[in-house]
PDB file of C-alpha atoms in Angstrom:
ATOM      1  CA  MET A   1       7.639   8.419  13.632  1.00 69.00           C
ATOM      2  CA  VAL A   2       7.716   5.058  12.654  1.00 80.00           C
ATOM      3  CA  ALA A   3       5.174   2.492  13.386  1.00 88.00           C
ATOM      4  CA  LEU A   4       6.166  -1.060  13.945  1.00 91.00           C
ATOM      5  CA  LEU A   5       3.156  -3.599  12.733  1.00 92.00           C
ATOM      6  CA  SER A   6       3.337  -7.439  12.455  1.00 94.00           C
ATOM      7  CA  ALA A   7       0.329  -9.759  11.225  1.00 93.00           C
ATOM      8  CA  ARG A   8      -0.955 -12.305   9.457  1.00 94.00           C
ATOM      9  CA  SER A   9      -3.343 -11.724   5.893  1.00 93.00           C
ATOM     10  CA  ARG A  10      -3.322 -11.595   2.911  1.00 94.00           C
ATOM     11  CA  ILE A  11      -1.062  -9.946   0.247  1.00 96.00           C
ATOM     12  CA  THR A  12      -1.247  -8.632  -3.230  1.00 96.00           C
ATOM     13  CA  VAL A  13       2.881  -8.698  -4.454  1.00 97.00           C
ATOM     14  CA  PHE A  14       3.010  -6.761  -7.633  1.00 96.00           C
ATOM     15  CA  PRO A  15       6.075  -4.548  -9.580  1.00 96.00           C
ATOM     16  CA  LEU A  16       5.483  -0.948  -9.803  1.00 95.00           C
ATOM     17  CA  GLU A  17       7.975   1.162 -11.926  1.00 93.00           C
ATOM     18  CA  ALA A  18      11.217   0.491 -10.154  1.00 92.00           C
ATOM     19  CA  LEU A  19       9.835  -1.193  -6.786  1.00 95.00           C
ATOM     20  CA  THR A  20       8.190  -4.344  -5.570  1.00 96.00           C
ATOM     21  CA  VAL A  21       5.639  -3.761  -3.741  1.00 97.00           C
ATOM     22  CA  ALA A  22       3.120  -5.361  -1.375  1.00 97.00           C
ATOM     23  CA  TYR A  23      -0.272  -4.297  -0.032  1.00 97.00           C
ATOM     24  CA  THR A  24      -2.463  -5.695   2.637  1.00 95.00           C
ATOM     25  CA  THR A  25      -5.459  -4.884   4.745  1.00 93.00           C
ATOM     26  CA  GLN A  26      -6.306  -4.278   8.424  1.00 88.00           C
ATOM     27  CA  SER A  27      -9.155  -2.745  10.235  1.00 80.00           C
ATOM     28  CA  SER A  28      -9.320  -0.814  13.063  1.00 74.00           C
ATOM     29  CA  ASP A  29     -12.314  -2.255  15.089  1.00 72.00           C
ATOM     30  CA  SER A  30     -13.861  -5.915  15.025  1.00 72.00           C
ATOM     31  CA  ARG A  31     -16.274  -5.654  12.157  1.00 70.00           C
ATOM     32  CA  ASN A  32     -12.984  -6.463   9.805  1.00 67.00           C
ATOM     33  CA  LEU A  33     -14.210  -4.445   7.221  1.00 65.00           C
ATOM     34  CA  GLY A  34     -10.328  -3.586   5.807  1.00 74.00           C
ATOM     35  CA  GLU A  35     -10.573   0.107   5.801  1.00 86.00           C
ATOM     36  CA  VAL A  36      -7.270   0.341   6.140  1.00 94.00           C
ATOM     37  CA  ALA A  37      -5.044  -0.155   3.260  1.00 96.00           C
ATOM     38  CA  ILE A  38      -1.149  -1.077   4.221  1.00 97.00           C
ATOM     39  CA  VAL A  39       1.497  -0.632   1.318  1.00 97.00           C
ATOM     40  CA  GLY A  40       5.042  -1.140   1.632  1.00 97.00           C
ATOM     41  CA  VAL A  41       8.009  -1.352  -0.453  1.00 97.00           C
ATOM     42  CA  ILE A  42       9.780  -4.816  -0.619  1.00 96.00           C
ATOM     43  CA  GLU A  43      12.116  -3.884  -3.184  1.00 94.00           C
ATOM     44  CA  PRO A  44      14.632  -2.299  -3.499  1.00 89.00           C
ATOM     45  CA  ASP A  45      16.329  -2.378  -0.115  1.00 88.00           C
ATOM     46  CA  ASN A  46      16.890   1.334  -0.302  1.00 89.00           C
ATOM     47  CA  ALA A  47      13.474   2.071  -1.181  1.00 92.00           C
ATOM     48  CA  THR A  48      11.281   3.631   1.240  1.00 91.00           C
ATOM     49  CA  GLY A  49       7.554   4.323   1.249  1.00 93.00           C
ATOM     50  CA  ASP A  50       8.290   7.591   0.365  1.00 95.00           C
ATOM     51  CA  TYR A  51       9.140   6.841  -2.815  1.00 95.00           C
ATOM     52  CA  LEU A  52       5.371   5.718  -3.798  1.00 97.00           C
ATOM     53  CA  TRP A  53       4.409   9.184  -2.435  1.00 97.00           C
ATOM     54  CA  ARG A  54       7.034  10.974  -5.195  1.00 96.00           C
ATOM     55  CA  LEU A  55       6.040   8.269  -7.579  1.00 96.00           C
ATOM     56  CA  ALA A  56       2.199   9.147  -7.474  1.00 97.00           C
ATOM     57  CA  ALA A  57       3.125  12.950  -7.687  1.00 96.00           C
ATOM     58  CA  SER A  58       5.326  12.576 -10.497  1.00 95.00           C
ATOM     59  CA  MET A  59       2.513  11.058 -12.380  1.00 94.00           C
ATOM     60  CA  TYR A  60       0.787  14.271 -12.683  1.00 92.00           C
ATOM     61  CA  THR A  61       1.282  17.048 -14.678  1.00 89.00           C
ATOM     62  CA  ASN A  62       0.536  19.939 -11.876  1.00 92.00           C
ATOM     63  CA  PRO A  63       1.635  19.247  -8.182  1.00 91.00           C
ATOM     64  CA  PRO A  64      -0.971  16.804  -7.014  1.00 94.00           C
ATOM     65  CA  THR A  65      -2.553  17.093  -3.425  1.00 96.00           C
ATOM     66  CA  SER A  66      -1.751  14.422  -1.243  1.00 96.00           C
ATOM     67  CA  GLN A  67      -5.387  12.995  -1.183  1.00 97.00           C
ATOM     68  CA  THR A  68      -4.824  12.979  -5.235  1.00 97.00           C
ATOM     69  CA  GLN A  69      -1.543  10.944  -4.233  1.00 97.00           C
ATOM     70  CA  ALA A  70      -3.115   8.580  -2.003  1.00 97.00           C
ATOM     71  CA  ARG A  71      -5.498   7.317  -4.247  1.00 97.00           C
ATOM     72  CA  TRP A  72      -3.121   7.080  -6.954  1.00 97.00           C
ATOM     73  CA  ILE A  73      -1.174   4.466  -4.576  1.00 98.00           C
ATOM     74  CA  LEU A  74      -4.592   2.734  -3.750  1.00 97.00           C
ATOM     75  CA  THR A  75      -5.709   2.523  -7.532  1.00 97.00           C
ATOM     76  CA  GLN A  76      -2.104   0.550  -8.311  1.00 96.00           C
ATOM     77  CA  CYS A  77      -2.897  -1.531  -5.553  1.00 96.00           C
ATOM     78  CA  THR A  78      -7.164  -2.486  -6.297  1.00 94.00           C
ATOM     79  CA  ARG A  79      -5.782  -3.013  -9.799  1.00 94.00           C
ATOM     80  CA  ALA A  80      -2.704  -5.159  -9.057  1.00 94.00           C
ATOM     81  CA  ARG A  81      -5.230  -7.329  -6.668  1.00 92.00           C
ATOM     82  CA  THR A  82      -8.100  -7.832  -9.667  1.00 91.00           C
ATOM     83  CA  VAL A  83      -5.662  -8.036 -12.243  1.00 89.00           C
ATOM     84  CA  HIS A  84      -4.111 -11.450 -12.164  1.00 78.00           C
ATOM     85  CA  ALA A  85      -0.784 -11.074 -14.351  1.00 82.00           C
ATOM     86  CA  PRO A  86       1.749 -13.423 -14.024  1.00 84.00           C
ATOM     87  CA  SER A  87       4.296 -11.100 -12.659  1.00 88.00           C
ATOM     88  CA  TYR A  88       1.844 -10.379  -9.900  1.00 92.00           C
ATOM     89  CA  ARG A  89       1.661 -12.878  -6.382  1.00 94.00           C
ATOM     90  CA  ASP A  90      -1.670 -13.122  -4.389  1.00 93.00           C
ATOM     91  CA  LEU A  91      -0.197 -14.410  -1.065  1.00 95.00           C
ATOM     92  CA  PRO A  92      -3.142 -15.646   1.211  1.00 93.00           C
ATOM     93  CA  ASP A  93      -2.480 -16.005   5.125  1.00 93.00           C
ATOM     94  CA  THR A  94       1.029 -14.572   4.742  1.00 96.00           C
ATOM     95  CA  LYS A  95       3.095 -13.216   7.861  1.00 97.00           C
ATOM     96  CA  TRP A  96       4.714  -9.941   7.689  1.00 96.00           C
ATOM     97  CA  THR A  97       6.031  -7.100   9.049  1.00 96.00           C
ATOM     98  CA  GLY A  98       5.660  -3.380   8.164  1.00 95.00           C
ATOM     99  CA  HIS A  99       8.029  -0.021   9.138  1.00 96.00           C
ATOM    100  CA  LEU A 100       5.115   2.306   8.436  1.00 96.00           C
ATOM    101  CA  THR A 101       6.145   5.808   8.070  1.00 96.00           C
ATOM    102  CA  ARG A 102       3.328   7.458   6.703  1.00 96.00           C
ATOM    103  CA  ASN A 103      -0.513   7.080   8.441  1.00 96.00           C
ATOM    104  CA  PHE A 104      -2.649   8.885   5.811  1.00 97.00           C
ATOM    105  CA  HIS A 105      -6.590   9.651   6.643  1.00 96.00           C
ATOM    106  CA  LEU A 106      -8.308  10.048   3.143  1.00 97.00           C
ATOM    107  CA  ASP A 107     -11.212  13.052   3.018  1.00 97.00           C
ATOM    108  CA  ALA A 108     -13.689  10.017   1.959  1.00 95.00           C
ATOM    109  CA  LEU A 109     -13.979   6.297   1.659  1.00 93.00           C
ATOM    110  CA  PHE A 110     -11.592   5.209  -1.547  1.00 94.00           C
ATOM    111  CA  ALA A 111     -11.608   1.854  -2.813  1.00 92.00           C
ATOM    112  CA  ASN A 112     -13.060   0.925   0.461  1.00 91.00           C
ATOM    113  CA  HIS A 113     -10.186   2.488   2.371  1.00 94.00           C
ATOM    114  CA  ALA A 114     -10.289   5.164   4.904  1.00 94.00           C
ATOM    115  CA  ILE A 115      -6.771   5.365   5.772  1.00 95.00           C
ATOM    116  CA  LEU A 116      -3.309   4.638   3.778  1.00 97.00           C
ATOM    117  CA  ARG A 117      -0.397   3.438   5.917  1.00 96.00           C
ATOM    118  CA  THR A 118       2.914   3.589   3.720  1.00 97.00           C
ATOM    119  CA  GLY A 119       6.468   2.403   4.630  1.00 97.00           C
ATOM    120  CA  ARG A 120       8.691  -0.956   3.965  1.00 96.00           C
ATOM    121  CA  LEU A 121       7.238  -4.626   4.557  1.00 96.00           C
ATOM    122  CA  THR A 122       8.909  -7.312   4.952  1.00 95.00           C
ATOM    123  CA  ILE A 123       7.549 -10.882   4.048  1.00 95.00           C
ATOM    124  CA  GLU A 124       8.368 -13.888   6.277  1.00 88.00           C
TER     125      GLU A 124
END
């Protein structure tokens, strides 16, 4: 199931292996807690959000659980947002569209996120 979502928010764009990835947050209610992480591949054009999950799995000797993979993806995103390397871009108030193919519920809050949604993002 693909969910199409468009919004305007702060986006962090960063390189991850052979990908360019975008990270933003959303809230599930009016409190605006940002507990929903949205992580999408921007480049290359043929890569999907599934590549993020395969990349996360490849970082471990033994096959990791989906929870471990989700935490690895979120760790890369929060690292990119806090480390201001020259190849990272922080884009405040940016319009984007996501074709989100995976909606993953973490078993506990991680990096202030309860849900990780992955797919492809287009920045306008």
